[in-house]
Amino acid sequence: MTTNMKTFTKKKFIIYLFPILIYLLSQIALNNVLPIWWNDKNFDDVFYTIVNLIIVLNVIIIYFWELKVINNQLLSLKGFKLQHLFLALLIGLTVFIFNLNSSKWFSLPITENTNTLDTILSYSNGRFVLNGFLIWNVLLGPIREELIDRMLLMDTYFKKSPYYLDVVVSAVVFSLQHLLAGWSGQAFMIYLIPGVLYALIYRFTGKIHWSILIHILWNGYVYYDLLCLVLS
C-alpha cells in the first residue's frame, strides 16, 4: 500500500470515527451533569450554564471540523434557493401537525423525555434559571442536534444513499437519544418521525440552516408560555 493510500485510509477512518466520538463524549458529559443536579437541587444555579457551555463547545468543534476537514462552509448562504425555503416550511408544517397530534395517535400523553424536562423545570427557580433552560431547549439544543444528527451523520454515513439510509440513521439516532428513561416503542416512533422529517429537510435542501430553523421554531412553540414569561 502506497503512502498516499495509507494517508487516505487513515483520513477516512478518522472521518468515520469523529461523529461517534463527538456524540459519545457530549452525551457522557451531559449525562454526568444531570445526576449531580438531581442529587443537589441547589446546583441549578450553575446547571444550565454548564449544560449550555458543553453544547456551545460541541457546536464550535463541529463547526471547525466541517470547515477544515470536510470543507463545508456552514455559515455560507451560497446556493440559497427560494424553493428550499418553501420546502422547509412545508415539511416544517408536517412536523407541527404530527407533533401536535402524536400523543393522540400513539396513546401516549407524555414521553419520559418531556416528563424529565418538566421535572427539571419544576425544581428550577428564578429568571436566570429559566433563561438557561430556554437557551438550552429552544436554541442551543436544536442547533446541536441538527449539527450532529443531521449534518455530521448524514454527511459521513450513507451520504445521498439511493435508499435514504442516511435519513434512517439520522432519525434513529435522533429518536434514541430522546429515550432518557429506557425503551418505549411509542416514544421511539414519536421522536423517529420528526427525525425523518428534519433529515428530509437537510437531504433535499443541502443546507443545515433550514432544519435548524424548523427545529427551533417547534421547540419555541412548545415553550411559548415560558418565553413570554421571560420576555415580559
mmCIF file with all atom_site columns, C-alpha atoms in Angstrom:
data_model
loop_
_atom_site.group_PDB
_atom_site.id
_atom_site.type_symbol
_atom_site.label_atom_id
_atom_site.label_alt_id
_atom_site.label_comp_id
_atom_site.label_asym_id
_atom_site.label_entity_id
_atom_site.label_seq_id
_atom_site.pdbx_PDB_ins_code
_atom_site.Cartn_x
_atom_site.Cartn_y
_atom_site.Cartn_z
_atom_site.occupancy
_atom_site.B_iso_or_equiv
_atom_site.pdbx_formal_charge
_atom_site.auth_seq_id
_atom_site.auth_comp_id
_atom_site.auth_asym_id
_atom_site.auth_atom_id
_atom_site.pdbx_PDB_model_num
ATOM 1   C CA . MET A 1 1   ? 0.000   0.000  0.000  1.00 0.00 ? 1   MET A CA 1
ATOM 2   C CA . THR A 1 2   ? 1.407   3.385  -1.032 1.00 0.00 ? 2   THR A CA 1
ATOM 3   C CA . THR A 1 3   ? 1.904   6.291  1.370  1.00 0.00 ? 3   THR A CA 1
ATOM 4   C CA . ASN A 1 4   ? -0.923  8.220  -0.305 1.00 0.00 ? 4   ASN A CA 1
ATOM 5   C CA . MET A 1 5   ? -3.265  5.265  0.092  1.00 0.00 ? 5   MET A CA 1
ATOM 6   C CA . LYS A 1 6   ? -2.339  4.882  3.755  1.00 0.00 ? 6   LYS A CA 1
ATOM 7   C CA . THR A 1 7   ? -2.936  8.597  4.357  1.00 0.00 ? 7   THR A CA 1
ATOM 8   C CA . PHE A 1 8   ? -6.277  8.425  2.552  1.00 0.00 ? 8   PHE A CA 1
ATOM 9   C CA . THR A 1 9   ? -7.380  5.357  4.531  1.00 0.00 ? 9   THR A CA 1
ATOM 10  C CA . LYS A 1 10  ? -6.341  6.946  7.827  1.00 0.00 ? 10  LYS A CA 1
ATOM 11  C CA . LYS A 1 11  ? -8.212  10.144 6.996  1.00 0.00 ? 11  LYS A CA 1
ATOM 12  C CA . LYS A 1 12  ? -11.344 8.213  6.041  1.00 0.00 ? 12  LYS A CA 1
ATOM 13  C CA . PHE A 1 13  ? -11.141 6.235  9.289  1.00 0.00 ? 13  PHE A CA 1
ATOM 14  C CA . ILE A 1 14  ? -10.887 9.444  11.329 1.00 0.00 ? 14  ILE A CA 1
ATOM 15  C CA . ILE A 1 15  ? -13.786 10.991 9.412  1.00 0.00 ? 15  ILE A CA 1
ATOM 16  C CA . TYR A 1 16  ? -15.973 7.941  10.072 1.00 0.00 ? 16  TYR A CA 1
ATOM 17  C CA . LEU A 1 17  ? -14.956 7.824  13.732 1.00 0.00 ? 17  LEU A CA 1
ATOM 18  C CA . PHE A 1 18  ? -15.387 11.522 14.548 1.00 0.00 ? 18  PHE A CA 1
ATOM 19  C CA . PRO A 1 19  ? -19.236 11.658 14.663 1.00 0.00 ? 19  PRO A CA 1
ATOM 20  C CA . ILE A 1 20  ? -19.304 8.682  17.027 1.00 0.00 ? 20  ILE A CA 1
ATOM 21  C CA . LEU A 1 21  ? -16.683 10.209 19.318 1.00 0.00 ? 21  LEU A CA 1
ATOM 22  C CA . ILE A 1 22  ? -18.235 13.684 19.448 1.00 0.00 ? 22  ILE A CA 1
ATOM 23  C CA . TYR A 1 23  ? -21.659 12.204 20.117 1.00 0.00 ? 23  TYR A CA 1
ATOM 24  C CA . LEU A 1 24  ? -20.498 9.817  22.855 1.00 0.00 ? 24  LEU A CA 1
ATOM 25  C CA . LEU A 1 25  ? -18.299 12.383 24.595 1.00 0.00 ? 25  LEU A CA 1
ATOM 26  C CA . SER A 1 26  ? -21.018 15.033 24.612 1.00 0.00 ? 26  SER A CA 1
ATOM 27  C CA . GLN A 1 27  ? -23.637 12.574 25.850 1.00 0.00 ? 27  GLN A CA 1
ATOM 28  C CA . ILE A 1 28  ? -21.322 11.352 28.612 1.00 0.00 ? 28  ILE A CA 1
ATOM 29  C CA . ALA A 1 29  ? -20.657 14.947 29.668 1.00 0.00 ? 29  ALA A CA 1
ATOM 30  C CA . LEU A 1 30  ? -24.347 15.878 29.687 1.00 0.00 ? 30  LEU A CA 1
ATOM 31  C CA . ASN A 1 31  ? -25.416 12.658 31.400 1.00 0.00 ? 31  ASN A CA 1
ATOM 32  C CA . ASN A 1 32  ? -22.856 13.179 34.168 1.00 0.00 ? 32  ASN A CA 1
ATOM 33  C CA . VAL A 1 33  ? -24.059 16.710 34.886 1.00 0.00 ? 33  VAL A CA 1
ATOM 34  C CA . LEU A 1 34  ? -27.734 15.711 35.254 1.00 0.00 ? 34  LEU A CA 1
ATOM 35  C CA . PRO A 1 35  ? -27.304 13.230 38.175 1.00 0.00 ? 35  PRO A CA 1
ATOM 36  C CA . ILE A 1 36  ? -25.268 15.818 40.102 1.00 0.00 ? 36  ILE A CA 1
ATOM 37  C CA . TRP A 1 37  ? -28.118 18.300 39.771 1.00 0.00 ? 37  TRP A CA 1
ATOM 38  C CA . TRP A 1 38  ? -30.674 15.596 40.597 1.00 0.00 ? 38  TRP A CA 1
ATOM 39  C CA . ASN A 1 39  ? -28.995 14.911 43.947 1.00 0.00 ? 39  ASN A CA 1
ATOM 40  C CA . ASP A 1 40  ? -28.470 18.563 44.816 1.00 0.00 ? 40  ASP A CA 1
ATOM 41  C CA . LYS A 1 41  ? -31.168 20.959 43.605 1.00 0.00 ? 41  LYS A CA 1
ATOM 42  C CA . ASN A 1 42  ? -29.057 23.901 44.823 1.00 0.00 ? 42  ASN A CA 1
ATOM 43  C CA . PHE A 1 43  ? -26.820 23.072 41.876 1.00 0.00 ? 43  PHE A CA 1
ATOM 44  C CA . ASP A 1 44  ? -29.401 24.520 39.466 1.00 0.00 ? 44  ASP A CA 1
ATOM 45  C CA . ASP A 1 45  ? -27.774 27.977 39.559 1.00 0.00 ? 45  ASP A CA 1
ATOM 46  C CA . VAL A 1 46  ? -24.869 26.612 37.514 1.00 0.00 ? 46  VAL A CA 1
ATOM 47  C CA . PHE A 1 47  ? -26.511 23.528 35.967 1.00 0.00 ? 47  PHE A CA 1
ATOM 48  C CA . TYR A 1 48  ? -27.792 25.275 32.843 1.00 0.00 ? 48  TYR A CA 1
ATOM 49  C CA . THR A 1 49  ? -24.598 27.267 32.470 1.00 0.00 ? 49  THR A CA 1
ATOM 50  C CA . ILE A 1 50  ? -22.563 24.051 32.394 1.00 0.00 ? 50  ILE A CA 1
ATOM 51  C CA . VAL A 1 51  ? -25.007 22.311 30.033 1.00 0.00 ? 51  VAL A CA 1
ATOM 52  C CA . ASN A 1 52  ? -25.032 25.272 27.650 1.00 0.00 ? 52  ASN A CA 1
ATOM 53  C CA . LEU A 1 53  ? -21.245 25.550 27.727 1.00 0.00 ? 53  LEU A CA 1
ATOM 54  C CA . ILE A 1 54  ? -20.962 21.851 26.827 1.00 0.00 ? 54  ILE A CA 1
ATOM 55  C CA . ILE A 1 55  ? -23.339 22.367 23.903 1.00 0.00 ? 55  ILE A CA 1
ATOM 56  C CA . VAL A 1 56  ? -21.525 25.514 22.728 1.00 0.00 ? 56  VAL A CA 1
ATOM 57  C CA . LEU A 1 57  ? -18.243 23.580 22.833 1.00 0.00 ? 57  LEU A CA 1
ATOM 58  C CA . ASN A 1 58  ? -19.916 20.856 20.740 1.00 0.00 ? 58  ASN A CA 1
ATOM 59  C CA . VAL A 1 59  ? -21.036 23.395 18.162 1.00 0.00 ? 59  VAL A CA 1
ATOM 60  C CA . ILE A 1 60  ? -17.603 25.061 17.937 1.00 0.00 ? 60  ILE A CA 1
ATOM 61  C CA . ILE A 1 61  ? -15.811 21.728 17.488 1.00 0.00 ? 61  ILE A CA 1
ATOM 62  C CA . ILE A 1 62  ? -18.268 20.605 14.801 1.00 0.00 ? 62  ILE A CA 1
ATOM 63  C CA . TYR A 1 63  ? -18.040 23.960 13.021 1.00 0.00 ? 63  TYR A CA 1
ATOM 64  C CA . PHE A 1 64  ? -14.255 23.824 12.704 1.00 0.00 ? 64  PHE A CA 1
ATOM 65  C CA . TRP A 1 65  ? -14.360 20.116 11.803 1.00 0.00 ? 65  TRP A CA 1
ATOM 66  C CA . GLU A 1 66  ? -16.765 20.800 8.947  1.00 0.00 ? 66  GLU A CA 1
ATOM 67  C CA . LEU A 1 67  ? -14.811 23.888 7.875  1.00 0.00 ? 67  LEU A CA 1
ATOM 68  C CA . LYS A 1 68  ? -11.278 22.463 7.981  1.00 0.00 ? 68  LYS A CA 1
ATOM 69  C CA . VAL A 1 69  ? -11.764 18.732 7.359  1.00 0.00 ? 69  VAL A CA 1
ATOM 70  C CA . ILE A 1 70  ? -14.984 18.377 5.362  1.00 0.00 ? 70  ILE A CA 1
ATOM 71  C CA . ASN A 1 71  ? -14.658 21.820 3.711  1.00 0.00 ? 71  ASN A CA 1
ATOM 72  C CA . ASN A 1 72  ? -18.295 22.607 4.436  1.00 0.00 ? 72  ASN A CA 1
ATOM 73  C CA . GLN A 1 73  ? -18.994 26.337 4.713  1.00 0.00 ? 73  GLN A CA 1
ATOM 74  C CA . LEU A 1 74  ? -21.683 26.165 7.395  1.00 0.00 ? 74  LEU A CA 1
ATOM 75  C CA . LEU A 1 75  ? -22.422 29.860 7.605  1.00 0.00 ? 75  LEU A CA 1
ATOM 76  C CA . SER A 1 76  ? -22.441 30.426 3.860  1.00 0.00 ? 76  SER A CA 1
ATOM 77  C CA . LEU A 1 77  ? -25.791 31.146 2.220  1.00 0.00 ? 77  LEU A CA 1
ATOM 78  C CA . LYS A 1 78  ? -24.328 30.459 -1.216 1.00 0.00 ? 78  LYS A CA 1
ATOM 79  C CA . GLY A 1 79  ? -26.734 28.370 -3.224 1.00 0.00 ? 79  GLY A CA 1
ATOM 80  C CA . PHE A 1 80  ? -29.769 29.748 -1.395 1.00 0.00 ? 80  PHE A CA 1
ATOM 81  C CA . LYS A 1 81  ? -32.955 28.910 -3.268 1.00 0.00 ? 81  LYS A CA 1
ATOM 82  C CA . LEU A 1 82  ? -36.410 30.213 -2.539 1.00 0.00 ? 82  LEU A CA 1
ATOM 83  C CA . GLN A 1 83  ? -37.897 26.782 -3.206 1.00 0.00 ? 83  GLN A CA 1
ATOM 84  C CA . HIS A 1 84  ? -35.747 25.405 -0.389 1.00 0.00 ? 84  HIS A CA 1
ATOM 85  C CA . LEU A 1 85  ? -37.428 27.824 1.991  1.00 0.00 ? 85  LEU A CA 1
ATOM 86  C CA . PHE A 1 86  ? -40.889 26.770 0.818  1.00 0.00 ? 86  PHE A CA 1
ATOM 87  C CA . LEU A 1 87  ? -39.919 23.088 1.041  1.00 0.00 ? 87  LEU A CA 1
ATOM 88  C CA . ALA A 1 88  ? -38.554 23.551 4.562  1.00 0.00 ? 88  ALA A CA 1
ATOM 89  C CA . LEU A 1 89  ? -41.722 25.363 5.636  1.00 0.00 ? 89  LEU A CA 1
ATOM 90  C CA . LEU A 1 90  ? -43.917 22.661 4.087  1.00 0.00 ? 90  LEU A CA 1
ATOM 91  C CA . ILE A 1 91  ? -42.065 19.845 5.839  1.00 0.00 ? 91  ILE A CA 1
ATOM 92  C CA . GLY A 1 92  ? -41.939 22.007 8.967  1.00 0.00 ? 92  GLY A CA 1
ATOM 93  C CA . LEU A 1 93  ? -45.730 22.301 8.866  1.00 0.00 ? 93  LEU A CA 1
ATOM 94  C CA . THR A 1 94  ? -45.850 18.497 8.753  1.00 0.00 ? 94  THR A CA 1
ATOM 95  C CA . VAL A 1 95  ? -43.586 18.406 11.830 1.00 0.00 ? 95  VAL A CA 1
ATOM 96  C CA . PHE A 1 96  ? -46.003 20.686 13.689 1.00 0.00 ? 96  PHE A CA 1
ATOM 97  C CA . ILE A 1 97  ? -49.080 18.698 12.624 1.00 0.00 ? 97  ILE A CA 1
ATOM 98  C CA . PHE A 1 98  ? -47.509 15.398 13.660 1.00 0.00 ? 98  PHE A CA 1
ATOM 99  C CA . ASN A 1 99  ? -46.155 16.649 16.991 1.00 0.00 ? 99  ASN A CA 1
ATOM 100 C CA . LEU A 1 100 ? -49.455 18.288 17.910 1.00 0.00 ? 100 LEU A CA 1
ATOM 101 C CA . ASN A 1 101 ? -51.333 15.033 17.304 1.00 0.00 ? 101 ASN A CA 1
ATOM 102 C CA . SER A 1 102 ? -48.742 12.373 18.191 1.00 0.00 ? 102 SER A CA 1
ATOM 103 C CA . SER A 1 103 ? -49.946 11.906 21.774 1.00 0.00 ? 103 SER A CA 1
ATOM 104 C CA . LYS A 1 104 ? -53.434 11.060 20.467 1.00 0.00 ? 104 LYS A CA 1
ATOM 105 C CA . TRP A 1 105 ? -52.236 8.845  17.635 1.00 0.00 ? 105 TRP A CA 1
ATOM 106 C CA . PHE A 1 106 ? -49.882 6.857  19.867 1.00 0.00 ? 106 PHE A CA 1
ATOM 107 C CA . SER A 1 107 ? -51.987 6.997  23.069 1.00 0.00 ? 107 SER A CA 1
ATOM 108 C CA . LEU A 1 108 ? -49.032 8.377  24.993 1.00 0.00 ? 108 LEU A CA 1
ATOM 109 C CA . PRO A 1 109 ? -49.951 11.635 26.787 1.00 0.00 ? 109 PRO A CA 1
ATOM 110 C CA . ILE A 1 110 ? -46.348 12.484 27.693 1.00 0.00 ? 110 ILE A CA 1
ATOM 111 C CA . THR A 1 111 ? -42.975 10.917 26.898 1.00 0.00 ? 111 THR A CA 1
ATOM 112 C CA . GLU A 1 112 ? -40.350 10.281 29.559 1.00 0.00 ? 112 GLU A CA 1
ATOM 113 C CA . ASN A 1 113 ? -38.108 12.838 27.879 1.00 0.00 ? 113 ASN A CA 1
ATOM 114 C CA . THR A 1 114 ? -40.763 15.541 28.252 1.00 0.00 ? 114 THR A CA 1
ATOM 115 C CA . ASN A 1 115 ? -41.515 14.386 31.797 1.00 0.00 ? 115 ASN A CA 1
ATOM 116 C CA . THR A 1 116 ? -37.832 14.662 32.736 1.00 0.00 ? 116 THR A CA 1
ATOM 117 C CA . LEU A 1 117 ? -37.587 18.182 31.303 1.00 0.00 ? 117 LEU A CA 1
ATOM 118 C CA . ASP A 1 118 ? -40.764 19.196 33.150 1.00 0.00 ? 118 ASP A CA 1
ATOM 119 C CA . THR A 1 119 ? -39.331 17.783 36.387 1.00 0.00 ? 119 THR A CA 1
ATOM 120 C CA . ILE A 1 120 ? -36.102 19.733 35.908 1.00 0.00 ? 120 ILE A CA 1
ATOM 121 C CA . LEU A 1 121 ? -38.103 22.887 35.240 1.00 0.00 ? 121 LEU A CA 1
ATOM 122 C CA . SER A 1 122 ? -40.374 22.393 38.257 1.00 0.00 ? 122 SER A CA 1
ATOM 123 C CA . TYR A 1 123 ? -37.363 22.398 40.599 1.00 0.00 ? 123 TYR A CA 1
ATOM 124 C CA . SER A 1 124 ? -35.842 25.443 38.970 1.00 0.00 ? 124 SER A CA 1
ATOM 125 C CA . ASN A 1 125 ? -36.350 28.916 40.357 1.00 0.00 ? 125 ASN A CA 1
ATOM 126 C CA . GLY A 1 126 ? -35.542 32.420 39.249 1.00 0.00 ? 126 GLY A CA 1
ATOM 127 C CA . ARG A 1 127 ? -35.334 34.167 35.882 1.00 0.00 ? 127 ARG A CA 1
ATOM 128 C CA . PHE A 1 128 ? -31.668 33.251 35.411 1.00 0.00 ? 128 PHE A CA 1
ATOM 129 C CA . VAL A 1 129 ? -32.521 29.552 35.609 1.00 0.00 ? 129 VAL A CA 1
ATOM 130 C CA . LEU A 1 130 ? -35.478 29.956 33.232 1.00 0.00 ? 130 LEU A CA 1
ATOM 131 C CA . ASN A 1 131 ? -33.235 31.786 30.785 1.00 0.00 ? 131 ASN A CA 1
ATOM 132 C CA . GLY A 1 132 ? -30.723 28.942 30.915 1.00 0.00 ? 132 GLY A CA 1
ATOM 133 C CA . PHE A 1 133 ? -33.446 26.329 30.442 1.00 0.00 ? 133 PHE A CA 1
ATOM 134 C CA . LEU A 1 134 ? -34.850 28.137 27.396 1.00 0.00 ? 134 LEU A CA 1
ATOM 135 C CA . ILE A 1 135 ? -31.435 28.746 25.829 1.00 0.00 ? 135 ILE A CA 1
ATOM 136 C CA . TRP A 1 136 ? -30.744 25.019 26.209 1.00 0.00 ? 136 TRP A CA 1
ATOM 137 C CA . ASN A 1 137 ? -34.044 23.704 24.896 1.00 0.00 ? 137 ASN A CA 1
ATOM 138 C CA . VAL A 1 138 ? -35.092 26.328 22.368 1.00 0.00 ? 138 VAL A CA 1
ATOM 139 C CA . LEU A 1 139 ? -31.800 27.475 20.851 1.00 0.00 ? 139 LEU A CA 1
ATOM 140 C CA . LEU A 1 140 ? -28.622 25.540 21.598 1.00 0.00 ? 140 LEU A CA 1
ATOM 141 C CA . GLY A 1 141 ? -30.228 22.094 21.914 1.00 0.00 ? 141 GLY A CA 1
ATOM 142 C CA . PRO A 1 142 ? -31.808 22.146 18.429 1.00 0.00 ? 142 PRO A CA 1
ATOM 143 C CA . ILE A 1 143 ? -28.609 23.550 16.891 1.00 0.00 ? 143 ILE A CA 1
ATOM 144 C CA . ARG A 1 144 ? -26.517 20.788 18.468 1.00 0.00 ? 144 ARG A CA 1
ATOM 145 C CA . GLU A 1 145 ? -28.954 18.045 17.476 1.00 0.00 ? 145 GLU A CA 1
ATOM 146 C CA . GLU A 1 146 ? -29.143 19.239 13.878 1.00 0.00 ? 146 GLU A CA 1
ATOM 147 C CA . LEU A 1 147 ? -25.371 19.558 13.552 1.00 0.00 ? 147 LEU A CA 1
ATOM 148 C CA . ILE A 1 148 ? -24.783 16.069 14.947 1.00 0.00 ? 148 ILE A CA 1
ATOM 149 C CA . ASP A 1 149 ? -27.871 14.056 14.000 1.00 0.00 ? 149 ASP A CA 1
ATOM 150 C CA . ARG A 1 150 ? -28.339 15.600 10.588 1.00 0.00 ? 150 ARG A CA 1
ATOM 151 C CA . MET A 1 151 ? -25.178 17.129 9.193  1.00 0.00 ? 151 MET A CA 1
ATOM 152 C CA . LEU A 1 152 ? -22.437 15.009 10.777 1.00 0.00 ? 152 LEU A CA 1
ATOM 153 C CA . LEU A 1 153 ? -24.222 11.671 10.479 1.00 0.00 ? 153 LEU A CA 1
ATOM 154 C CA . MET A 1 154 ? -25.793 12.222 7.066  1.00 0.00 ? 154 MET A CA 1
ATOM 155 C CA . ASP A 1 155 ? -22.603 13.638 5.524  1.00 0.00 ? 155 ASP A CA 1
ATOM 156 C CA . THR A 1 156 ? -20.486 10.818 6.938  1.00 0.00 ? 156 THR A CA 1
ATOM 157 C CA . TYR A 1 157 ? -22.572 7.652  6.669  1.00 0.00 ? 157 TYR A CA 1
ATOM 158 C CA . PHE A 1 158 ? -24.515 6.643  3.523  1.00 0.00 ? 158 PHE A CA 1
ATOM 159 C CA . LYS A 1 159 ? -24.381 10.187 2.093  1.00 0.00 ? 159 LYS A CA 1
ATOM 160 C CA . LYS A 1 160 ? -27.119 10.670 -0.527 1.00 0.00 ? 160 LYS A CA 1
ATOM 161 C CA . SER A 1 161 ? -27.953 6.960  -0.319 1.00 0.00 ? 161 SER A CA 1
ATOM 162 C CA . PRO A 1 162 ? -30.476 5.976  -3.030 1.00 0.00 ? 162 PRO A CA 1
ATOM 163 C CA . TYR A 1 163 ? -32.269 4.018  -0.306 1.00 0.00 ? 163 TYR A CA 1
ATOM 164 C CA . TYR A 1 164 ? -32.275 7.001  2.083  1.00 0.00 ? 164 TYR A CA 1
ATOM 165 C CA . LEU A 1 165 ? -30.135 5.145  4.611  1.00 0.00 ? 165 LEU A CA 1
ATOM 166 C CA . ASP A 1 166 ? -28.644 8.493  5.650  1.00 0.00 ? 166 ASP A CA 1
ATOM 167 C CA . VAL A 1 167 ? -32.126 9.654  6.637  1.00 0.00 ? 167 VAL A CA 1
ATOM 168 C CA . VAL A 1 168 ? -32.813 6.402  8.501  1.00 0.00 ? 168 VAL A CA 1
ATOM 169 C CA . VAL A 1 169 ? -29.565 6.556  10.512 1.00 0.00 ? 169 VAL A CA 1
ATOM 170 C CA . SER A 1 170 ? -30.158 10.213 11.378 1.00 0.00 ? 170 SER A CA 1
ATOM 171 C CA . ALA A 1 171 ? -33.750 9.651  12.501 1.00 0.00 ? 171 ALA A CA 1
ATOM 172 C CA . VAL A 1 172 ? -32.962 6.539  14.557 1.00 0.00 ? 172 VAL A CA 1
ATOM 173 C CA . VAL A 1 173 ? -30.106 8.228  16.439 1.00 0.00 ? 173 VAL A CA 1
ATOM 174 C CA . PHE A 1 174 ? -32.255 11.326 16.998 1.00 0.00 ? 174 PHE A CA 1
ATOM 175 C CA . SER A 1 175 ? -35.059 9.227  18.454 1.00 0.00 ? 175 SER A CA 1
ATOM 176 C CA . LEU A 1 176 ? -32.843 7.030  20.625 1.00 0.00 ? 176 LEU A CA 1
ATOM 177 C CA . GLN A 1 177 ? -31.143 9.984  22.294 1.00 0.00 ? 177 GLN A CA 1
ATOM 178 C CA . HIS A 1 178 ? -34.554 11.235 23.458 1.00 0.00 ? 178 HIS A CA 1
ATOM 179 C CA . LEU A 1 179 ? -35.399 7.979  25.256 1.00 0.00 ? 179 LEU A CA 1
ATOM 180 C CA . LEU A 1 180 ? -33.955 9.084  28.597 1.00 0.00 ? 180 LEU A CA 1
ATOM 181 C CA . ALA A 1 181 ? -35.791 6.581  30.772 1.00 0.00 ? 181 ALA A CA 1
ATOM 182 C CA . GLY A 1 182 ? -35.391 3.431  28.709 1.00 0.00 ? 182 GLY A CA 1
ATOM 183 C CA . TRP A 1 183 ? -37.013 1.880  25.676 1.00 0.00 ? 183 TRP A CA 1
ATOM 184 C CA . SER A 1 184 ? -40.576 2.671  24.698 1.00 0.00 ? 184 SER A CA 1
ATOM 185 C CA . GLY A 1 185 ? -41.850 1.743  21.251 1.00 0.00 ? 185 GLY A CA 1
ATOM 186 C CA . GLN A 1 186 ? -44.430 4.518  21.234 1.00 0.00 ? 186 GLN A CA 1
ATOM 187 C CA . ALA A 1 187 ? -41.971 7.181  22.380 1.00 0.00 ? 187 ALA A CA 1
ATOM 188 C CA . PHE A 1 188 ? -39.466 5.913  19.808 1.00 0.00 ? 188 PHE A CA 1
ATOM 189 C CA . MET A 1 189 ? -41.972 6.488  16.996 1.00 0.00 ? 189 MET A CA 1
ATOM 190 C CA . ILE A 1 190 ? -42.987 9.888  18.387 1.00 0.00 ? 190 ILE A CA 1
ATOM 191 C CA . TYR A 1 191 ? -39.391 11.084 18.001 1.00 0.00 ? 191 TYR A CA 1
ATOM 192 C CA . LEU A 1 192 ? -38.491 8.975  14.949 1.00 0.00 ? 192 LEU A CA 1
ATOM 193 C CA . ILE A 1 193 ? -40.974 10.602 12.582 1.00 0.00 ? 193 ILE A CA 1
ATOM 194 C CA . PRO A 1 194 ? -39.916 14.213 13.308 1.00 0.00 ? 194 PRO A CA 1
ATOM 195 C CA . GLY A 1 195 ? -36.333 12.937 12.983 1.00 0.00 ? 195 GLY A CA 1
ATOM 196 C CA . VAL A 1 196 ? -37.159 11.670 9.496  1.00 0.00 ? 196 VAL A CA 1
ATOM 197 C CA . LEU A 1 197 ? -38.768 14.990 8.579  1.00 0.00 ? 197 LEU A CA 1
ATOM 198 C CA . TYR A 1 198 ? -35.816 17.067 9.825  1.00 0.00 ? 198 TYR A CA 1
ATOM 199 C CA . ALA A 1 199 ? -33.468 14.739 7.921  1.00 0.00 ? 199 ALA A CA 1
ATOM 200 C CA . LEU A 1 200 ? -35.501 15.129 4.731  1.00 0.00 ? 200 LEU A CA 1
ATOM 201 C CA . ILE A 1 201 ? -35.229 18.910 5.012  1.00 0.00 ? 201 ILE A CA 1
ATOM 202 C CA . TYR A 1 202 ? -31.436 18.637 5.124  1.00 0.00 ? 202 TYR A CA 1
ATOM 203 C CA . ARG A 1 203 ? -31.339 15.982 2.411  1.00 0.00 ? 203 ARG A CA 1
ATOM 204 C CA . PHE A 1 204 ? -33.499 17.943 -0.033 1.00 0.00 ? 204 PHE A CA 1
ATOM 205 C CA . THR A 1 205 ? -32.007 21.404 0.589  1.00 0.00 ? 205 THR A CA 1
ATOM 206 C CA . GLY A 1 206 ? -28.389 20.543 1.390  1.00 0.00 ? 206 GLY A CA 1
ATOM 207 C CA . LYS A 1 207 ? -28.422 23.389 3.922  1.00 0.00 ? 207 LYS A CA 1
ATOM 208 C CA . ILE A 1 208 ? -28.448 22.750 7.657  1.00 0.00 ? 208 ILE A CA 1
ATOM 209 C CA . HIS A 1 209 ? -29.907 26.232 8.272  1.00 0.00 ? 209 HIS A CA 1
ATOM 210 C CA . TRP A 1 210 ? -33.416 25.092 7.344  1.00 0.00 ? 210 TRP A CA 1
ATOM 211 C CA . SER A 1 211 ? -33.682 22.074 9.637  1.00 0.00 ? 211 SER A CA 1
ATOM 212 C CA . ILE A 1 212 ? -32.204 24.172 12.468 1.00 0.00 ? 212 ILE A CA 1
ATOM 213 C CA . LEU A 1 213 ? -34.814 26.862 11.811 1.00 0.00 ? 213 LEU A CA 1
ATOM 214 C CA . ILE A 1 214 ? -37.765 24.444 11.867 1.00 0.00 ? 214 ILE A CA 1
ATOM 215 C CA . HIS A 1 215 ? -36.418 22.652 14.952 1.00 0.00 ? 215 HIS A CA 1
ATOM 216 C CA . ILE A 1 216 ? -36.012 25.954 16.832 1.00 0.00 ? 216 ILE A CA 1
ATOM 217 C CA . LEU A 1 217 ? -39.491 27.093 15.782 1.00 0.00 ? 217 LEU A CA 1
ATOM 218 C CA . TRP A 1 218 ? -41.056 23.889 17.108 1.00 0.00 ? 218 TRP A CA 1
ATOM 219 C CA . ASN A 1 219 ? -39.183 23.940 20.406 1.00 0.00 ? 219 ASN A CA 1
ATOM 220 C CA . GLY A 1 220 ? -40.011 27.629 20.748 1.00 0.00 ? 220 GLY A CA 1
ATOM 221 C CA . TYR A 1 221 ? -43.680 26.804 20.253 1.00 0.00 ? 221 TYR A CA 1
ATOM 222 C CA . VAL A 1 222 ? -43.503 24.108 22.946 1.00 0.00 ? 222 VAL A CA 1
ATOM 223 C CA . TYR A 1 223 ? -42.112 26.610 25.449 1.00 0.00 ? 223 TYR A CA 1
ATOM 224 C CA . TYR A 1 224 ? -44.046 29.625 24.154 1.00 0.00 ? 224 TYR A CA 1
ATOM 225 C CA . ASP A 1 225 ? -45.588 30.426 27.556 1.00 0.00 ? 225 ASP A CA 1
ATOM 226 C CA . LEU A 1 226 ? -42.190 30.354 29.255 1.00 0.00 ? 226 LEU A CA 1
ATOM 227 C CA . LEU A 1 227 ? -40.707 32.553 26.538 1.00 0.00 ? 227 LEU A CA 1
ATOM 228 C CA . CYS A 1 228 ? -43.481 35.087 27.079 1.00 0.00 ? 228 CYS A CA 1
ATOM 229 C CA . LEU A 1 229 ? -42.863 34.970 30.839 1.00 0.00 ? 229 LEU A CA 1
ATOM 230 C CA . VAL A 1 230 ? -39.140 35.567 30.472 1.00 0.00 ? 230 VAL A CA 1
ATOM 231 C CA . LEU A 1 231 ? -39.535 38.282 27.842 1.00 0.00 ? 231 LEU A CA 1
ATOM 232 C CA . SER A 1 232 ? -42.297 40.110 29.721 1.00 0.00 ? 232 SER A CA 1
#
